[in-house]
Coordinates of C-alpha atoms and ligand atoms in Angstrom, one line a residue:
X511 CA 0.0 0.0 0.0
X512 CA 1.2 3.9 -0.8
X513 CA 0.9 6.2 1.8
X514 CA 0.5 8.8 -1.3
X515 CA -1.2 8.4 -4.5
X516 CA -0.7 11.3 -6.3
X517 CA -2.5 11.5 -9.7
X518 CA -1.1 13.8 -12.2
X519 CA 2.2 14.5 -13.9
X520 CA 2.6 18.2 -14.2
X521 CA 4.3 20.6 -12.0
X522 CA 2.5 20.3 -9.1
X523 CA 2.4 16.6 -9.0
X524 CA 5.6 16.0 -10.1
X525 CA 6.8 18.6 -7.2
X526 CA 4.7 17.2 -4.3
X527 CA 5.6 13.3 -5.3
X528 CA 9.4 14.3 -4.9
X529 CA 8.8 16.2 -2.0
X530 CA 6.8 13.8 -0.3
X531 CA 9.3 10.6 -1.5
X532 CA 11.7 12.9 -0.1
X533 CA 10.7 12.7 3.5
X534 CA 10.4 8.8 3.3
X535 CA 6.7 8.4 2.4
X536 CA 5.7 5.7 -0.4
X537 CA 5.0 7.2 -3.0
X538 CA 3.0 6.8 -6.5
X539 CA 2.8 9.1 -8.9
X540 CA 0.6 8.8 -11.9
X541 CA -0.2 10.6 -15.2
X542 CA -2.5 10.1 -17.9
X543 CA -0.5 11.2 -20.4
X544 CA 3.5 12.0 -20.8
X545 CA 4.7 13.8 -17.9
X546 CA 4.7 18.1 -18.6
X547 CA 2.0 17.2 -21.4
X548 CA -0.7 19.3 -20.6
X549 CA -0.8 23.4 -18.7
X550 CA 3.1 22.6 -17.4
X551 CA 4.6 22.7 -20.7
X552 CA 2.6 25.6 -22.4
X553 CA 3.3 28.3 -20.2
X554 CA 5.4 31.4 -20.8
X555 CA 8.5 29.6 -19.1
X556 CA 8.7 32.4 -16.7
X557 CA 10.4 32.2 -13.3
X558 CA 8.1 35.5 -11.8
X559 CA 7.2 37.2 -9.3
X560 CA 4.3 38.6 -11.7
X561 CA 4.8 42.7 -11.8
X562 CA 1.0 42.1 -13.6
X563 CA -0.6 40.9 -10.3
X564 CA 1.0 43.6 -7.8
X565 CA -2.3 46.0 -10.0
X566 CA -4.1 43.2 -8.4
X567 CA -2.9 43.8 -4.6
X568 CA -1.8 40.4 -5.1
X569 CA 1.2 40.9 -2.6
X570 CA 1.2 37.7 -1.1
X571 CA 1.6 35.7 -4.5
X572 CA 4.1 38.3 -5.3
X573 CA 6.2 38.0 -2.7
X574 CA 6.0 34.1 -2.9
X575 CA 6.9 34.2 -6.1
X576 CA 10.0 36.2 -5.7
X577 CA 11.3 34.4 -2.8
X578 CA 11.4 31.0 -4.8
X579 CA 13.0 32.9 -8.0
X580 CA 16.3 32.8 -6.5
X581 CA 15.6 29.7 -4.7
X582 CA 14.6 27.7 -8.3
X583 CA 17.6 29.7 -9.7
X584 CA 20.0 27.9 -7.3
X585 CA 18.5 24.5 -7.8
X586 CA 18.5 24.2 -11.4
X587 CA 21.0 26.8 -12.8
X588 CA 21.2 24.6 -16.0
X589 CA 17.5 24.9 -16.8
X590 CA 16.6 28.0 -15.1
X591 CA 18.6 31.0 -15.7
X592 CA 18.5 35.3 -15.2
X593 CA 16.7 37.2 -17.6
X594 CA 16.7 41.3 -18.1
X595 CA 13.2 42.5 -19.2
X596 CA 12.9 45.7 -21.0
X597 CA 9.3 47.6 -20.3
X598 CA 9.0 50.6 -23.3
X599 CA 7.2 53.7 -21.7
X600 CA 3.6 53.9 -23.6
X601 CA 2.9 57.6 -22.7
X602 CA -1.1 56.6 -23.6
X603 CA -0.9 53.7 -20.8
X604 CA -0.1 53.3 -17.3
X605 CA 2.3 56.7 -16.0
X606 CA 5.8 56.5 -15.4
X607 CA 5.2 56.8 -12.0
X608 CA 3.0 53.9 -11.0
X609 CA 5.2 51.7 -12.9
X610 CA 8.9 53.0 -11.1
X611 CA 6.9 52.3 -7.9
X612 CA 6.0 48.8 -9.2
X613 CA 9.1 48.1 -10.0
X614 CA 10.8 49.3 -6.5
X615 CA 8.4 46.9 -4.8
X616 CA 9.4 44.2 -7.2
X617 CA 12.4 44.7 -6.6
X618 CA 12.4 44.9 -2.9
X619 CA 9.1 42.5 -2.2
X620 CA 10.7 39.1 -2.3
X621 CA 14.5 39.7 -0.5
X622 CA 16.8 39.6 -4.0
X623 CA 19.8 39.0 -3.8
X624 CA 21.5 37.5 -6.9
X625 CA 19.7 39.2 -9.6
X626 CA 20.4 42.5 -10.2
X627 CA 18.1 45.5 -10.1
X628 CA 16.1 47.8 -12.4
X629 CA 16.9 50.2 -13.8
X630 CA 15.9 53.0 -16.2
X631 CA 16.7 52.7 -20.2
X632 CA 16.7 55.3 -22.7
X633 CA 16.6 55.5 -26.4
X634 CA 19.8 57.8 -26.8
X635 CA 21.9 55.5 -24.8
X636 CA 20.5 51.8 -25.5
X637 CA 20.5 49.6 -28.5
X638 CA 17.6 48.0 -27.3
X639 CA 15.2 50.3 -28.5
X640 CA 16.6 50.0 -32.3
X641 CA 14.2 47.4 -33.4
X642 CA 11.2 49.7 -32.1
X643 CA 9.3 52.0 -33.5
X644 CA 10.7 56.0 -33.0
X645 CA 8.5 56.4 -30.5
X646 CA 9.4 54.6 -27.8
X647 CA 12.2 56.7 -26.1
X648 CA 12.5 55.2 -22.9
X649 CA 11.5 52.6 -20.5
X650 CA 12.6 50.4 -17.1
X651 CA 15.0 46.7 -17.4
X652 CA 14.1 44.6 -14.4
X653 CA 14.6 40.8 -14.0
X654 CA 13.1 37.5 -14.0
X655 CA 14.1 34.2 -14.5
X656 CA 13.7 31.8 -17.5
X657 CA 12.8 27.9 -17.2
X658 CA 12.4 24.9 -19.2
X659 CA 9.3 24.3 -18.0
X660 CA 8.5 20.8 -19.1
X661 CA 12.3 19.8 -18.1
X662 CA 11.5 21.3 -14.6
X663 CA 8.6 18.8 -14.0
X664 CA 10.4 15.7 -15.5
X665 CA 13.4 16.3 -13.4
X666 CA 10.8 16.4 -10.1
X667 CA 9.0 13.4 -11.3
X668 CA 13.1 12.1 -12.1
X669 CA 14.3 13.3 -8.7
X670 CA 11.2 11.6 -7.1
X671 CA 11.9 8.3 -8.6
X672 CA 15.4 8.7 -7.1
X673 CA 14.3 9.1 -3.7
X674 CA 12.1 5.3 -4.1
X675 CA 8.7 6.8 -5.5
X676 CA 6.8 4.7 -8.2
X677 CA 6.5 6.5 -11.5
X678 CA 3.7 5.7 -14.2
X679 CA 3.1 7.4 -17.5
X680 CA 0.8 6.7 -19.7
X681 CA -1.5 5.4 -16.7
X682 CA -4.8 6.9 -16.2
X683 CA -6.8 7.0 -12.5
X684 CA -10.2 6.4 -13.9
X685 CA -11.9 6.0 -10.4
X686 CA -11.1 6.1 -6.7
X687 CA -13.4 4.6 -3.9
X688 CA -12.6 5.2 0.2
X689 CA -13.6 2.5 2.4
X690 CA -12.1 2.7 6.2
X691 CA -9.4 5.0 5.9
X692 CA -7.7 3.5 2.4
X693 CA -8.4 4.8 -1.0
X694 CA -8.5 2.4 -3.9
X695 CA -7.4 3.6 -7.6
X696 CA -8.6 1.8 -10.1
X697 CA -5.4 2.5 -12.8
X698 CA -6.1 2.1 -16.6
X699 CA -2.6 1.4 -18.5
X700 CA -0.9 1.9 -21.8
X701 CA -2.3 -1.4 -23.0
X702 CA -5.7 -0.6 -22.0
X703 CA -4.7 -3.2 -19.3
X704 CA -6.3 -2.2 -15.4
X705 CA -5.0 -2.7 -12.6
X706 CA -6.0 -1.6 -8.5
X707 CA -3.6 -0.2 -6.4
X708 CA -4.3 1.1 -2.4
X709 CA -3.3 4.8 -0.6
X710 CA -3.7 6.1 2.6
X711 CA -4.0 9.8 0.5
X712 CA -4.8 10.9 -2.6
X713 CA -3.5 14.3 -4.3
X714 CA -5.2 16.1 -6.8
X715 CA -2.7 17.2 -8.6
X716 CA -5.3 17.3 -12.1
X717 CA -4.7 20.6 -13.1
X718 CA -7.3 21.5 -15.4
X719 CA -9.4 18.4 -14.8
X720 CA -9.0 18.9 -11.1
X721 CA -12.7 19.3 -10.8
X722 CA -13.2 16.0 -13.0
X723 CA -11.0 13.8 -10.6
X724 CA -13.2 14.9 -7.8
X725 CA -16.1 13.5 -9.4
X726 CA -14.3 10.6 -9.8
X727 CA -13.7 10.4 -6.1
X728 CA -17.3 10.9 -5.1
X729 CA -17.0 14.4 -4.3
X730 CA -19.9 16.6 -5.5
X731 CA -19.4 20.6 -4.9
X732 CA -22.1 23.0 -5.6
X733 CA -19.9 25.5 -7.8
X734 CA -16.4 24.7 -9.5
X735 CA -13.2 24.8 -7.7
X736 CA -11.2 25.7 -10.8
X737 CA -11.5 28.7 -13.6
X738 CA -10.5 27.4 -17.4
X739 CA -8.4 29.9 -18.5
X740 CA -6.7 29.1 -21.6
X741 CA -3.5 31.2 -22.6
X742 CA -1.8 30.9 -26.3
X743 CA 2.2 31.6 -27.8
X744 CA 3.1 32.4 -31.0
X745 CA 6.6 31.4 -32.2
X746 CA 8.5 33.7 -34.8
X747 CA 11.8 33.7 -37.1
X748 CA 13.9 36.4 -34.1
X749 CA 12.5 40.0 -34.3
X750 CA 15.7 41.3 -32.2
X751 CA 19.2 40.3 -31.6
X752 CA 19.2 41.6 -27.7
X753 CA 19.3 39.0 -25.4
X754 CA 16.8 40.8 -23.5
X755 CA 13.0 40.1 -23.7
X756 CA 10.5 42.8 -24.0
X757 CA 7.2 43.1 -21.9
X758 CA 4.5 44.8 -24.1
X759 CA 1.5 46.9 -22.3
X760 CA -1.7 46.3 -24.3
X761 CA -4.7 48.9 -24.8
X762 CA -6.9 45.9 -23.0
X763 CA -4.7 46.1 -20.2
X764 CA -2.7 43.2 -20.6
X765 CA 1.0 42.4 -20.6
X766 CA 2.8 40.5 -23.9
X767 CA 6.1 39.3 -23.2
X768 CA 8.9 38.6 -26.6
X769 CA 11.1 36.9 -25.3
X770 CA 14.4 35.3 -28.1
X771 CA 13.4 32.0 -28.1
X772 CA 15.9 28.6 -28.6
X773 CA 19.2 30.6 -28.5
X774 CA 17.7 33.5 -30.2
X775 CA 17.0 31.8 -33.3
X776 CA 13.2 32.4 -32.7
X777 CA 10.9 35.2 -30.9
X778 CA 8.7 33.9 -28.7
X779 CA 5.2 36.1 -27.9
X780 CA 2.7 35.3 -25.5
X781 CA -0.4 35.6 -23.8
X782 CA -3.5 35.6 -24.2
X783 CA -6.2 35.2 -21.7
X784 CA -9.5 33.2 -22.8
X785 CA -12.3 31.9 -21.0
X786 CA -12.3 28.3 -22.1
X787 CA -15.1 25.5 -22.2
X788 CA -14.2 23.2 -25.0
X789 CA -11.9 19.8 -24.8
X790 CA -8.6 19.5 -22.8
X791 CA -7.3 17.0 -24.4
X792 CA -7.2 19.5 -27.7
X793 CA -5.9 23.2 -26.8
X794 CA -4.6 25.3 -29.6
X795 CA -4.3 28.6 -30.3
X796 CA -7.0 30.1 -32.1
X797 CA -6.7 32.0 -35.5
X798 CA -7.8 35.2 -33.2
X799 CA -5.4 34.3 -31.2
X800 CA -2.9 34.2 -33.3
X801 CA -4.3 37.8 -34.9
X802 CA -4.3 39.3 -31.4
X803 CA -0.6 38.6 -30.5
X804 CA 0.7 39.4 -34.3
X805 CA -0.9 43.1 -34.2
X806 CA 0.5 43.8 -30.6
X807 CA 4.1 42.9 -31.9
X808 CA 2.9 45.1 -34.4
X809 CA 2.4 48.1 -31.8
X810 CA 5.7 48.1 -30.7
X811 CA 8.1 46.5 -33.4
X812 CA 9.3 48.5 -36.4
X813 CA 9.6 45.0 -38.3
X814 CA 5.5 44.0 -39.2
X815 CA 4.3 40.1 -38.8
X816 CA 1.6 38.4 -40.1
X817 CA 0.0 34.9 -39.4
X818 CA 1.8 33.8 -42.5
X819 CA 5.4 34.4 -40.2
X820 CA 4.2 32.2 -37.4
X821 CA 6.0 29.1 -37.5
X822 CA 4.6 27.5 -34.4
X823 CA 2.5 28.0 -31.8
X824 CA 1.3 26.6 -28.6
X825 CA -1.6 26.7 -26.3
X826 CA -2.6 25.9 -22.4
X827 CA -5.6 25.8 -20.0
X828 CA -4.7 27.6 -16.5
X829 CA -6.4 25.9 -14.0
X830 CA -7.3 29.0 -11.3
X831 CA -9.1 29.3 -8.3
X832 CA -12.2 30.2 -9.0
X833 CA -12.3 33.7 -7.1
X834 CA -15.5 35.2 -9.2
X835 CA -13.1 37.8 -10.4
X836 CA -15.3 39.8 -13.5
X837 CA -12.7 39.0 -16.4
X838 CA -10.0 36.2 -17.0
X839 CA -7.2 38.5 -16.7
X840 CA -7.7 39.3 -12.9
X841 CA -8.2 35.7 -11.7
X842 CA -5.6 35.0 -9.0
X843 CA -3.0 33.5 -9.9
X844 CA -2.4 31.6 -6.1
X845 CA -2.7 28.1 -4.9
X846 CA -5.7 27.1 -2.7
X847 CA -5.3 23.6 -1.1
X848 CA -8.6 21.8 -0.3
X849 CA -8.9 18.7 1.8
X850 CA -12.1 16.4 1.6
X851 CA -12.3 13.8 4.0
X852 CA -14.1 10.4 2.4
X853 CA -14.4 7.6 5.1
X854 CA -11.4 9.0 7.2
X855 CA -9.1 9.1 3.8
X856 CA -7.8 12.2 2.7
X857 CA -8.4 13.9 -0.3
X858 CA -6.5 16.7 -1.1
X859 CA -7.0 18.9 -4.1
X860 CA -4.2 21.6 -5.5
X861 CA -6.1 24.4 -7.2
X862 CA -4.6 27.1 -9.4
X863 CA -0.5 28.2 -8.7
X864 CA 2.1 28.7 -10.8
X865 CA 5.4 26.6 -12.0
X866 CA 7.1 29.2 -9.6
X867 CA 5.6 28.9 -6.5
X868 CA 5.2 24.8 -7.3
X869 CA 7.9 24.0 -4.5
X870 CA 6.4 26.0 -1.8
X871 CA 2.9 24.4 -3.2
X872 CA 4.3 21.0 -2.3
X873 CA 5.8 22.4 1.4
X874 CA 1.9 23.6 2.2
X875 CA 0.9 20.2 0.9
X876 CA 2.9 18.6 3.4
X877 CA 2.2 20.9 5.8
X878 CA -1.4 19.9 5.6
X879 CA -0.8 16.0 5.9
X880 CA 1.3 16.3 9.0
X881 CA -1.2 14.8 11.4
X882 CA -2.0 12.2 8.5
X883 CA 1.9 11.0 8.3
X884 CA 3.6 12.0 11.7
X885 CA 6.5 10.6 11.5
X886 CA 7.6 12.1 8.0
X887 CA 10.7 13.9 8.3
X888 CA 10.8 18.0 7.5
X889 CA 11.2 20.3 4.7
X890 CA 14.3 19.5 2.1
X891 CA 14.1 20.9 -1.0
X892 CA 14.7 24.6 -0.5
X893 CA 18.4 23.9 -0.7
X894 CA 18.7 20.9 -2.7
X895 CA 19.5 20.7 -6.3
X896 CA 17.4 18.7 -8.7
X897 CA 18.9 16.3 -10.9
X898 CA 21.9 18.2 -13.0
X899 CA 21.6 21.2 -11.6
X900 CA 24.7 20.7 -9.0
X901 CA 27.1 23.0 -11.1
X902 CA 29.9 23.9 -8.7
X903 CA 29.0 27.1 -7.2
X904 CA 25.8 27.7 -9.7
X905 CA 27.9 29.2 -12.1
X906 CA 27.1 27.7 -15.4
X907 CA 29.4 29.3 -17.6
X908 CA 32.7 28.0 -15.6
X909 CA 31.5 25.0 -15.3
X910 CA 30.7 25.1 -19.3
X911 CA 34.2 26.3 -19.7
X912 CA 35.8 23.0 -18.2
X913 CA 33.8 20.7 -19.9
X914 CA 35.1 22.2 -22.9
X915 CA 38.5 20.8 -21.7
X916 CA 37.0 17.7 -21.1
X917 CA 34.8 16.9 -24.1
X918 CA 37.2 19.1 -26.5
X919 CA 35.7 16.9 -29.1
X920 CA 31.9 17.9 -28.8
X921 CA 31.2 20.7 -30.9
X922 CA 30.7 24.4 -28.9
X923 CA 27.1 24.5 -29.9
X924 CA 26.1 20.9 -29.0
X925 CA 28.2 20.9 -25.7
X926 CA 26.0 24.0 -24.6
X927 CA 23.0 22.6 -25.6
X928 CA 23.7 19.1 -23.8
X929 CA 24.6 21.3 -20.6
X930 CA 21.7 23.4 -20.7
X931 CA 19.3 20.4 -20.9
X932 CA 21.4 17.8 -18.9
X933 CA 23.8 20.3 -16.4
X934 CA 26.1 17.8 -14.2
X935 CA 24.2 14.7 -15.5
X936 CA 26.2 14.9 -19.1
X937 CA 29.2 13.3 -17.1
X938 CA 26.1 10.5 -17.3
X939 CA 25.1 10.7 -20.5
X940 CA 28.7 10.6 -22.1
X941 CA 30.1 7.7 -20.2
X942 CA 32.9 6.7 -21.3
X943 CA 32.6 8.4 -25.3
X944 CA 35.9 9.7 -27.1
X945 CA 33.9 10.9 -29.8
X946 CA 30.9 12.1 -31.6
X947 CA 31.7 8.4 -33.4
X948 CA 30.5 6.9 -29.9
X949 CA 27.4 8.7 -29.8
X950 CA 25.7 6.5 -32.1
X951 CA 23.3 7.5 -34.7
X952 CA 22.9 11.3 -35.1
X953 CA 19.1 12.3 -36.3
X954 CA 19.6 15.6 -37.0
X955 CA 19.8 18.7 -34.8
X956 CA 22.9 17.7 -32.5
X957 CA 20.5 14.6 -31.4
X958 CA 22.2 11.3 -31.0
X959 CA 21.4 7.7 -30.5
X960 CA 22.9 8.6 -27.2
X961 CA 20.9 11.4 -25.9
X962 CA 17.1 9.2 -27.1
X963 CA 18.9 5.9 -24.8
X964 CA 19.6 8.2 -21.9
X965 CA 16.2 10.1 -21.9
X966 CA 14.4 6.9 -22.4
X967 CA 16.7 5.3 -19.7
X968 CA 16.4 8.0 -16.9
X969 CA 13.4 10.5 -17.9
X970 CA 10.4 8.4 -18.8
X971 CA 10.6 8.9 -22.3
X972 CA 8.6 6.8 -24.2
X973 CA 7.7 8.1 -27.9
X974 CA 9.2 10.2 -30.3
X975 CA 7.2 13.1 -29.4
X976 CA 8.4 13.2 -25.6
X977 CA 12.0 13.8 -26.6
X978 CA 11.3 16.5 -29.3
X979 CA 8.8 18.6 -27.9
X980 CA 9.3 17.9 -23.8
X981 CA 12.9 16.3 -23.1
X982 CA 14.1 18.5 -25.6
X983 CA 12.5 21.0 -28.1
X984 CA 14.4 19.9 -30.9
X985 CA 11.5 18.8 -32.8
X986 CA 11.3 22.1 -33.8
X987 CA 15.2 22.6 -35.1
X988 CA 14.5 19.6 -37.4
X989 CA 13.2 19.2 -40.9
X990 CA 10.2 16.5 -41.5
X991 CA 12.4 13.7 -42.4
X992 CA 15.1 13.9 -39.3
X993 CA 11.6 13.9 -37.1
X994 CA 10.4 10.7 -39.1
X995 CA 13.6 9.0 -38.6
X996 CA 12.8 9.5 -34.7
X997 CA 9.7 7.9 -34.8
X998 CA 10.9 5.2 -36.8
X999 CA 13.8 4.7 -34.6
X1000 CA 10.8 4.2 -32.0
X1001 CA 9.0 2.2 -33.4
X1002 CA 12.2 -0.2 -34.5
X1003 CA 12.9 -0.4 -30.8
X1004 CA 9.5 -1.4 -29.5
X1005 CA 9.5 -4.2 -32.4
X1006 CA 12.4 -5.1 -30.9
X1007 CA 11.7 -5.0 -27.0
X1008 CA 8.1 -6.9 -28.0
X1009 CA 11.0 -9.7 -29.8
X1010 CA 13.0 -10.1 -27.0
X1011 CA 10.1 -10.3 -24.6
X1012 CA 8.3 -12.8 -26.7
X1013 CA 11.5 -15.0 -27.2
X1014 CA 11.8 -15.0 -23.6
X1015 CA 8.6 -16.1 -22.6
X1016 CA 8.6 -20.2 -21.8
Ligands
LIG1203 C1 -0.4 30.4 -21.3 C2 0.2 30.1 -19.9 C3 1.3 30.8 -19.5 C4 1.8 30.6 -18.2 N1 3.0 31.2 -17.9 C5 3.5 30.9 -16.7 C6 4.8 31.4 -16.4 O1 5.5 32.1 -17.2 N2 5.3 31.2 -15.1 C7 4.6 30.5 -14.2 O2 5.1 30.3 -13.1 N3 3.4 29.9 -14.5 C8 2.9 30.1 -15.7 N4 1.7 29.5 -16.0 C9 1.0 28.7 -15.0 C10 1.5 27.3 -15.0 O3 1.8 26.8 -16.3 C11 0.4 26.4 -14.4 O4 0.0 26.9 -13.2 C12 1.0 25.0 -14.1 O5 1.7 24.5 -15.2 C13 -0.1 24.1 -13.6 O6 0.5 22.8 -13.4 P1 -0.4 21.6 -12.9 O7 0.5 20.5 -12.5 O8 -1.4 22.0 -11.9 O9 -1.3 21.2 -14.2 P2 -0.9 20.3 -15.5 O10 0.5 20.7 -16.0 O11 -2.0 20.5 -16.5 O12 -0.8 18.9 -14.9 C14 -2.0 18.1 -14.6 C15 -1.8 16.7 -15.1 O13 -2.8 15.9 -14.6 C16 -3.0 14.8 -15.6 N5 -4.2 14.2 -15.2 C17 -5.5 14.7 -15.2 N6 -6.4 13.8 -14.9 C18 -5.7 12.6 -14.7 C19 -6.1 11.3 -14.3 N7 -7.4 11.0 -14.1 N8 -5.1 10.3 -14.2 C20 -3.8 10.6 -14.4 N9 -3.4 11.9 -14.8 C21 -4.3 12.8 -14.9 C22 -3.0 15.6 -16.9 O14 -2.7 14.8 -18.0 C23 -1.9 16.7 -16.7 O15 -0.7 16.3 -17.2 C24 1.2 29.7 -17.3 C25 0.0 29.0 -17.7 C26 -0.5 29.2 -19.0 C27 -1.6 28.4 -19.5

């Protein structure tokens, strides 16, 4: 029997399972899909405090927020990593003044201490405002972090599995019954096979179908817990060269972010803010959408896009708390933890949060089963590193610099690459390879036989699609026929495993 069942694979569940593993409890973490597949891999890959939600009051969440930026930073300096963010004064918008004051709480809010401060930019003096229109003449640089969002949650759900919890992809809770203190899971698997399994405590870590898995469970409420807010990004050939990202004002009020996208190559522009009622197993942006975010690039950037420049997009469901805000912009963005109690078993349901604040969701989590597991040991994860991301003293470009000595013979671009995905764990992933020669087949894009052996090895990869678009994003570096060759290269190997298993059955 578990002592935690804890039924989906995104952030939040991938954060509470390690967390909970962590401080010796058995754990099983399930997800219906591939893990990251859903809301954690379709956000704006911020690490934020949210300078949007202090016009809220929000101070709380904002202050949360910040506090875990430089936390997350030290963690996983390999996938997270300090951004600038240049905010172009619209004289028709909000006044200079009520954003410098913004920007001194922001910067004072959450305790920083590694990232530096804001600071005012002007057009005279700054080569960031070249690709702008003329009249944008000044403006405030603050920071904010970057993550890989859908790497975050795999190395949780990886870091988990280290500390002795259960892992399974693909694996659907379809229903859930108390009876004198346990809960049993009915699990449907990848081979529509089902199985039972028994907890002392289930999480509802859902996300968007966190009201769904309540039904499941028996609960009824009178009004939903969650909002469905859906949010889309465009992805463009690079408007700018900066390194810096821009944070747009809108006329409606809202905030865009362009951020350079996969080493610059691309310019990434997000969000929008929908109402959504429709399926969430099939969110994409919308041709509206994709109008909206292509005329306010247009507001602000000399160089005009259309549709027709888009060369990808992508599209999530936020799962808020339901706070019977008026419009979709001013939901909250915090975590509300609610625990049903079903025949003495615990139920406990994580509703709304951020990828930010996802480790101090899974502390409060904890928190909350004390009495349930008393003999759990405290908080860890504050000052542990996840998986790769022990880079002697956080400071990835040294420790990029001496791997150059020691893999001289991996090309600049792919060594960086390798590190940003993999930090520490490359020493891993090489072994004992001399050469590009030992990396086996190369499929295009710097991705080697290798790399697909290790990801399928040690992250719960299982499909083509998990490496190109989750474990990686090289799906979108590579032409049509290098992402057929990884599919086929899957579906050799699973011709092969199904072989082997056969031939080995008496
Ligand atoms: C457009 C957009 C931009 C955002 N930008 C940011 C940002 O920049 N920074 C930030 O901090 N946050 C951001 N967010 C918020 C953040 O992405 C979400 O709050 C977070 O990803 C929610 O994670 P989750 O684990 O709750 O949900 P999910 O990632 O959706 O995970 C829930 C999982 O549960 C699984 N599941 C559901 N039912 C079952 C079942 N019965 N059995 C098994 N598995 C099941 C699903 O398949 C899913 O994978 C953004 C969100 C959006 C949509």
């Amino acid at each position: 029997m578990y002592d935690i069942l804890v039924i989906g694979g995104g952030i939040n569940g991938a954060g509470i399972a390690r967390d909970a593993a962590g401080r010796g409890l058995n754990v099983l973490l399930v997800e219906k899909d591939d893990l990251a597949s859903h809301t954690s891999s379709a956000s704006t890959k911020l690490i934020h405090g949210g300078l949007r939600y202090l016009e809220h009051y929000d101070f709380g969440l904002v202050r949360k927020a910040l506090i875990e930026r430089e936390a997350l930073l030290r963690a996983a300096p390999h996938i997270i990593w300090p951004l600038r963010f240049v905010l172009p004064h619209e004289q028709s918008l909000r006044p200079s003044w009520l954003i410098r004051i913004g920007l001194f709480l922001y910067d004072h809010l959450g305790g920083r201490k590694e990232l530096p401060a804001t600071r005012s930019v002007k057009r005279t003096s700054d080569p960031i405002f070249a690709p702008l229109k003329s009249r944008f003449i000044k403006g405030f640089e603050y920071s904010d972090c970057w993550v890989e969002d859908s790497r975050l949650v795999v190395l949780n759900a990886v870091d988990a599995a280290h500390h002795g919890a259960d892992v399974m992809t693909r694996t659907e809770c379809t229903s859930l019954k108390a009876e004198g203190g346990i809960w049993t899971a009915r699990l449907k698997h990848p081979d529509q096979s089902e199985t039972r399994v028994e907890a002392r405590t289930v999480i509802n870590a859902a996300g968007p179908w966190v009201d769904q898995l309540a039904a499941r469970a028996g609960i009824r409420r009178n009004a939903p817990d969650v909002r469905l807010v859906k949010g889309s990004h465009i992805i463009v050939p690079k408007l700018f060269d900066d390194e810096r990202c821009f944070i747009f004002q809108s006329a409606d009020g809202r905030v865009i972010f362009a951020i350079p996208y996969e080493n610059g190559a691309y310019t990434l522009i997000g969000t929008t803010d929908l109402p959504f009622d429709e399926d969430l197993n099939q969110v994409e942006a919308s041709a509206e959408e994709i109008a909206y975010l292509c005329e306010v690039s247009n507001t602000y950037f000399e160089r005009q896009i259309t549709p027709g420049d888009v060369v990808s997009t992508y599209a999530g469901v936020r799962p808020l708390y339901e706070d019977q805000a008026a419009d979709a912009s001013s939901v909250t963005r915090d975590y509300v933890l609610k625990t049903d109690t079903i025949a003495n078993a615990p139920f406990l349901s994580v509703i709304g949060g951020k990828i930010t604040t996802y480790r101090k969701l899974a502390e409060d989590v904890m928190k909350q089963l004390a009495e349930t597991f008393p003999n759990m040991t405290g908080p860890w994860t504050a000052e542990r590193p996840l998986p790769g991301g022990d880079i002697p003293g956080g400071d990835f470009e040294a420790y990029l610099e001496a791997c150059r000595k020691d893999y001289p013979w991996l090309p600049p671009e792919l060594l960086h690459r390798l590190l940003r995905t993999h930090g520490t764990q490359i020493q891993v992933l090489l072994k004992n390879a001399k050469s590009l020669d030992d990396l086996g087949r190369h499929f295009g894009a710097g991705l080697y036989e290798r790399e697909i052996d290790y990801l399928i090895e040690h992250e719960f990869a299982h499909t083509a699609e998990d490496i190109l678009k989750r474990r990686t994003k090289l799906g979108l570096h590579m032409h049509q026929d290098d992402i057929s060759g990884v599919r086929d290269h899957f579906e050799d190997r699973s011709v092969a495993l199904q072989a082997s298993a056969s031939a080995l059955q008496p």
